[in-house]
Amino acid sequence: MKILMVCLGNICRSPLAEGIMRHLAENNGLDWTIDSAGTANYHVGDPPDRRSVKVAQKHGIDISHLRGRQFNAADFEQFDIIFVMDVNNYRDVIGKAKSAKDKDKVALMMPDQSPVPDPWYDDALFEPVYEMLYNACSERLERLNA
Ligand code: 4NP
């Protein structure tokens, strides 16, 4: 399974989702490829936001080595599933799709379709965002591995 996590900046939400899903896949003995990208190019080459690094570290996951990159249409060829964090990400990713098959690969991260809030302007959101992503990744992994 090849999974891409996508948010706006690729420094807060999607690197967390990448780290969590990789951690869960490894714990389950699954040889999955997990990556992340941003729809914007603001943070290409940057490490994750220090608040995301810190909350991941607190839960035993190291994401400090990840670097930001921008989503591009070639990602539709590389990945089986593209999980997006909110409807803006969904619109931007779908906007680069070249076929119905590409579009079918895109889904909201949360199984109940709710948005994962952008924590960029609110320090207090990093922990709840971590919890949301952990629960979502656990549920997604269980279903994909069934
Ligand atoms: P992310 O959060 O999409 O979860 O990585 C953001 C990071 C940076 C910005 C916006 C959202 N920014 O405007 O630079």
PDB file of C-alpha atoms and ligand atoms in Angstrom:
ATOM      1  CA  MET A   1       0.000   0.000   0.000  1.00  0.00           C
ATOM      2  CA  LYS A   2       1.289   3.455  -0.923  1.00  0.00           C
ATOM      3  CA  ILE A   3      -0.338   6.307   0.969  1.00  0.00           C
ATOM      4  CA  LEU A   4       0.181  10.057   0.605  1.00  0.00           C
ATOM      5  CA  MET A   5      -0.951  12.509   3.318  1.00  0.00           C
ATOM      6  CA  VAL A   6      -1.743  16.031   2.101  1.00  0.00           C
ATOM      7  CA  CYS A   7      -2.387  19.357   3.860  1.00  0.00           C
ATOM      8  CA  LEU A   8      -1.728  22.986   2.930  1.00  0.00           C
ATOM      9  CA  GLY A   9       1.821  23.641   4.135  1.00  0.00           C
ATOM     10  CA  ASN A  10       3.175  20.093   4.705  1.00  0.00           C
ATOM     11  CA  ILE A  11       4.646  21.212   8.033  1.00  0.00           C
ATOM     12  CA  CYS A  12       1.849  20.766  10.622  1.00  0.00           C
ATOM     13  CA  ARG A  13      -0.866  18.171   9.867  1.00  0.00           C
ATOM     14  CA  SER A  14       0.390  15.962   7.037  1.00  0.00           C
ATOM     15  CA  PRO A  15       3.875  15.271   8.505  1.00  0.00           C
ATOM     16  CA  LEU A  16       2.116  14.202  11.716  1.00  0.00           C
ATOM     17  CA  ALA A  17      -0.232  11.948   9.733  1.00  0.00           C
ATOM     18  CA  GLU A  18       2.772  10.518   7.844  1.00  0.00           C
ATOM     19  CA  GLY A  19       4.686   9.795  11.050  1.00  0.00           C
ATOM     20  CA  ILE A  20       1.687   8.241  12.777  1.00  0.00           C
ATOM     21  CA  MET A  21       0.700   6.027   9.823  1.00  0.00           C
ATOM     22  CA  ARG A  22       4.291   4.860   9.302  1.00  0.00           C
ATOM     23  CA  HIS A  23       4.557   4.048  13.021  1.00  0.00           C
ATOM     24  CA  LEU A  24       1.288   2.073  12.969  1.00  0.00           C
ATOM     25  CA  ALA A  25       2.208   0.244   9.739  1.00  0.00           C
ATOM     26  CA  GLU A  26       5.590  -0.756  11.182  1.00  0.00           C
ATOM     27  CA  ASN A  27       3.950  -1.913  14.421  1.00  0.00           C
ATOM     28  CA  ASN A  28       1.666  -4.115  12.326  1.00  0.00           C
ATOM     29  CA  GLY A  29       4.525  -5.563  10.267  1.00  0.00           C
ATOM     30  CA  LEU A  30       3.255  -3.874   7.109  1.00  0.00           C
ATOM     31  CA  ASP A  31       5.723  -2.837   4.397  1.00  0.00           C
ATOM     32  CA  TRP A  32       3.758   0.237   3.344  1.00  0.00           C
ATOM     33  CA  THR A  33       5.097   3.382   1.698  1.00  0.00           C
ATOM     34  CA  ILE A  34       3.931   6.534   3.478  1.00  0.00           C
ATOM     35  CA  ASP A  35       4.722  10.090   2.376  1.00  0.00           C
ATOM     36  CA  SER A  36       3.264  13.589   2.724  1.00  0.00           C
ATOM     37  CA  ALA A  37       3.025  16.795   0.686  1.00  0.00           C
ATOM     38  CA  GLY A  38       1.452  20.254   0.769  1.00  0.00           C
ATOM     39  CA  THR A  39      -0.822  21.848  -1.806  1.00  0.00           C
ATOM     40  CA  ALA A  40       1.122  25.121  -1.325  1.00  0.00           C
ATOM     41  CA  ASN A  41       4.829  25.698  -1.917  1.00  0.00           C
ATOM     42  CA  TYR A  42       5.428  27.956   1.132  1.00  0.00           C
ATOM     43  CA  HIS A  43       7.465  25.424   3.077  1.00  0.00           C
ATOM     44  CA  VAL A  44       9.265  23.331   0.459  1.00  0.00           C
ATOM     45  CA  GLY A  45      12.457  21.948   2.024  1.00  0.00           C
ATOM     46  CA  ASP A  46      11.457  22.988   5.546  1.00  0.00           C
ATOM     47  CA  PRO A  47      11.333  20.637   8.544  1.00  0.00           C
ATOM     48  CA  PRO A  48       7.943  20.131  10.222  1.00  0.00           C
ATOM     49  CA  ASP A  49       6.673  22.876  12.540  1.00  0.00           C
ATOM     50  CA  ARG A  50       8.442  22.512  15.918  1.00  0.00           C
ATOM     51  CA  ARG A  51       5.027  22.110  17.617  1.00  0.00           C
ATOM     52  CA  SER A  52       4.241  19.077  15.424  1.00  0.00           C
ATOM     53  CA  VAL A  53       7.718  17.645  16.085  1.00  0.00           C
ATOM     54  CA  LYS A  54       7.144  18.134  19.824  1.00  0.00           C
ATOM     55  CA  VAL A  55       3.698  16.534  20.012  1.00  0.00           C
ATOM     56  CA  ALA A  56       4.868  13.568  17.921  1.00  0.00           C
ATOM     57  CA  GLN A  57       7.949  13.174  20.135  1.00  0.00           C
ATOM     58  CA  LYS A  58       5.735  13.189  23.218  1.00  0.00           C
ATOM     59  CA  HIS A  59       3.943  10.158  21.758  1.00  0.00           C
ATOM     60  CA  GLY A  60       7.163   8.374  20.780  1.00  0.00           C
ATOM     61  CA  ILE A  61       7.242   9.278  17.083  1.00  0.00           C
ATOM     62  CA  ASP A  62      10.141  11.116  15.438  1.00  0.00           C
ATOM     63  CA  ILE A  63       9.192  13.314  12.472  1.00  0.00           C
ATOM     64  CA  SER A  64      12.102  15.759  12.752  1.00  0.00           C
ATOM     65  CA  HIS A  65      13.849  14.403   9.625  1.00  0.00           C
ATOM     66  CA  LEU A  66      10.878  15.023   7.291  1.00  0.00           C
ATOM     67  CA  ARG A  67      11.052  17.905   4.786  1.00  0.00           C
ATOM     68  CA  GLY A  68       8.268  19.814   3.081  1.00  0.00           C
ATOM     69  CA  ARG A  69       7.433  19.256  -0.560  1.00  0.00           C
ATOM     70  CA  GLN A  70       4.611  20.342  -2.836  1.00  0.00           C
ATOM     71  CA  PHE A  71       1.950  17.977  -4.136  1.00  0.00           C
ATOM     72  CA  ASN A  72       2.114  17.440  -7.891  1.00  0.00           C
ATOM     73  CA  ALA A  73       0.130  15.524 -10.509  1.00  0.00           C
ATOM     74  CA  ALA A  74       2.785  12.757 -10.694  1.00  0.00           C
ATOM     75  CA  ASP A  75       1.752  11.785  -7.153  1.00  0.00           C
ATOM     76  CA  PHE A  76      -1.404  10.251  -8.644  1.00  0.00           C
ATOM     77  CA  GLU A  77       0.851   7.691 -10.381  1.00  0.00           C
ATOM     78  CA  GLN A  78       2.979   7.023  -7.297  1.00  0.00           C
ATOM     79  CA  PHE A  79       0.278   6.473  -4.660  1.00  0.00           C
ATOM     80  CA  ASP A  80      -2.741   4.220  -4.176  1.00  0.00           C
ATOM     81  CA  ILE A  81      -4.538   6.538  -1.754  1.00  0.00           C
ATOM     82  CA  ILE A  82      -4.250  10.271  -1.101  1.00  0.00           C
ATOM     83  CA  PHE A  83      -5.668  11.368   2.255  1.00  0.00           C
ATOM     84  CA  VAL A  84      -6.402  15.101   2.508  1.00  0.00           C
ATOM     85  CA  MET A  85      -7.005  17.022   5.733  1.00  0.00           C
ATOM     86  CA  ASP A  86      -9.815  19.384   4.719  1.00  0.00           C
ATOM     87  CA  VAL A  87     -12.071  20.396   1.839  1.00  0.00           C
ATOM     88  CA  ASN A  88      -9.648  23.051   0.582  1.00  0.00           C
ATOM     89  CA  ASN A  89      -6.953  20.385   0.248  1.00  0.00           C
ATOM     90  CA  TYR A  90      -9.540  18.150  -1.445  1.00  0.00           C
ATOM     91  CA  ARG A  91     -10.405  20.833  -4.006  1.00  0.00           C
ATOM     92  CA  ASP A  92      -6.736  21.606  -4.730  1.00  0.00           C
ATOM     93  CA  VAL A  93      -5.730  17.955  -5.149  1.00  0.00           C
ATOM     94  CA  ILE A  94      -8.769  17.060  -7.268  1.00  0.00           C
ATOM     95  CA  GLY A  95      -7.949  20.107  -9.394  1.00  0.00           C
ATOM     96  CA  LYS A  96      -4.740  18.375 -10.515  1.00  0.00           C
ATOM     97  CA  ALA A  97      -6.390  15.033 -11.336  1.00  0.00           C
ATOM     98  CA  LYS A  98      -6.272  13.929 -14.973  1.00  0.00           C
ATOM     99  CA  SER A  99      -8.792  11.086 -14.781  1.00  0.00           C
ATOM    100  CA  ALA A 100     -11.622   9.577 -12.780  1.00  0.00           C
ATOM    101  CA  LYS A 101      -9.108   6.996 -11.553  1.00  0.00           C
ATOM    102  CA  ASP A 102      -6.962   9.800 -10.111  1.00  0.00           C
ATOM    103  CA  LYS A 103      -9.991  11.376  -8.417  1.00  0.00           C
ATOM    104  CA  ASP A 104     -11.020   8.046  -6.898  1.00  0.00           C
ATOM    105  CA  LYS A 105      -7.710   7.923  -5.007  1.00  0.00           C
ATOM    106  CA  VAL A 106      -8.515  11.066  -3.001  1.00  0.00           C
ATOM    107  CA  ALA A 107     -10.347  10.895   0.350  1.00  0.00           C
ATOM    108  CA  LEU A 108     -10.695  12.993   3.466  1.00  0.00           C
ATOM    109  CA  MET A 109      -8.465  11.717   6.277  1.00  0.00           C
ATOM    110  CA  MET A 110     -11.197  11.546   8.902  1.00  0.00           C
ATOM    111  CA  PRO A 111     -13.472   8.530   8.384  1.00  0.00           C
ATOM    112  CA  ASP A 112     -16.472  10.741   9.313  1.00  0.00           C
ATOM    113  CA  GLN A 113     -15.429  13.295   6.663  1.00  0.00           C
ATOM    114  CA  SER A 114     -14.858  16.052   9.231  1.00  0.00           C
ATOM    115  CA  PRO A 115     -11.942  18.431   8.605  1.00  0.00           C
ATOM    116  CA  VAL A 116      -8.677  18.147  10.517  1.00  0.00           C
ATOM    117  CA  PRO A 117      -8.343  21.753  11.765  1.00  0.00           C
ATOM    118  CA  ASP A 118      -5.287  23.741  10.751  1.00  0.00           C
ATOM    119  CA  PRO A 119      -3.300  24.267  13.986  1.00  0.00           C
ATOM    120  CA  TRP A 120      -0.904  26.833  12.462  1.00  0.00           C
ATOM    121  CA  TYR A 121      -2.416  29.802  14.362  1.00  0.00           C
ATOM    122  CA  ASP A 122      -3.361  27.938  17.550  1.00  0.00           C
ATOM    123  CA  ASP A 123      -0.786  26.183  19.742  1.00  0.00           C
ATOM    124  CA  ALA A 124      -3.565  24.481  21.716  1.00  0.00           C
ATOM    125  CA  LEU A 125      -4.707  22.547  18.629  1.00  0.00           C
ATOM    126  CA  PHE A 126      -1.596  20.409  18.186  1.00  0.00           C
ATOM    127  CA  GLU A 127      -2.507  17.832  20.816  1.00  0.00           C
ATOM    128  CA  PRO A 128      -6.153  17.416  19.675  1.00  0.00           C
ATOM    129  CA  VAL A 129      -4.971  17.268  16.052  1.00  0.00           C
ATOM    130  CA  TYR A 130      -2.507  14.531  17.026  1.00  0.00           C
ATOM    131  CA  GLU A 131      -5.314  12.565  18.712  1.00  0.00           C
ATOM    132  CA  MET A 132      -7.629  12.997  15.704  1.00  0.00           C
ATOM    133  CA  LEU A 133      -4.921  11.840  13.310  1.00  0.00           C
ATOM    134  CA  TYR A 134      -3.940   8.895  15.489  1.00  0.00           C
ATOM    135  CA  ASN A 135      -7.517   7.661  15.687  1.00  0.00           C
ATOM    136  CA  ALA A 136      -8.122   8.252  11.980  1.00  0.00           C
ATOM    137  CA  CYS A 137      -4.903   6.475  10.954  1.00  0.00           C
ATOM    138  CA  SER A 138      -5.693   3.514  13.230  1.00  0.00           C
ATOM    139  CA  GLU A 139      -9.147   3.140  11.716  1.00  0.00           C
ATOM    140  CA  ARG A 140      -7.909   3.592   8.148  1.00  0.00           C
ATOM    141  CA  LEU A 141      -5.121   1.049   8.649  1.00  0.00           C
ATOM    142  CA  GLU A 142      -7.522  -1.496  10.136  1.00  0.00           C
ATOM    143  CA  ARG A 143      -9.892  -1.158   7.171  1.00  0.00           C
ATOM    144  CA  LEU A 144      -7.168  -1.178   4.523  1.00  0.00           C
ATOM    145  CA  ASN A 145      -5.519  -4.196   6.119  1.00  0.00           C
ATOM    146  CA  ALA A 146      -8.765  -6.190   6.485  1.00  0.00           C
TER     147      ALA A 146
HETATM  148  P1  4NP B   1      -0.448  22.616   7.578  1.00  0.00           P
HETATM  149  O1  4NP B   1      -0.476  24.005   8.358  1.00  0.00           O
HETATM  150  O2  4NP B   1      -1.240  22.829   6.313  1.00  0.00           O
HETATM  151  O3  4NP B   1      -1.112  21.679   8.520  1.00  0.00           O
HETATM  152  O4  4NP B   1       0.996  22.286   7.319  1.00  0.00           O
HETATM  153  C1  4NP B   1      -0.062  25.212   7.786  1.00  0.00           C
HETATM  154  C2  4NP B   1       1.281  25.495   7.739  1.00  0.00           C
HETATM  155  C3  4NP B   1       1.702  26.713   7.205  1.00  0.00           C
HETATM  156  C4  4NP B   1       0.776  27.603   6.719  1.00  0.00           C
HETATM  157  C5  4NP B   1      -0.570  27.297   6.759  1.00  0.00           C
HETATM  158  C6  4NP B   1      -0.982  26.106   7.294  1.00  0.00           C
HETATM  159  N1  4NP B   1       1.216  28.842   6.189  1.00  0.00           N
HETATM  160  O5  4NP B   1       0.329  29.681   5.869  1.00  0.00           O
HETATM  161  O6  4NP B   1       2.410  29.060   6.037  1.00  0.00           O
END
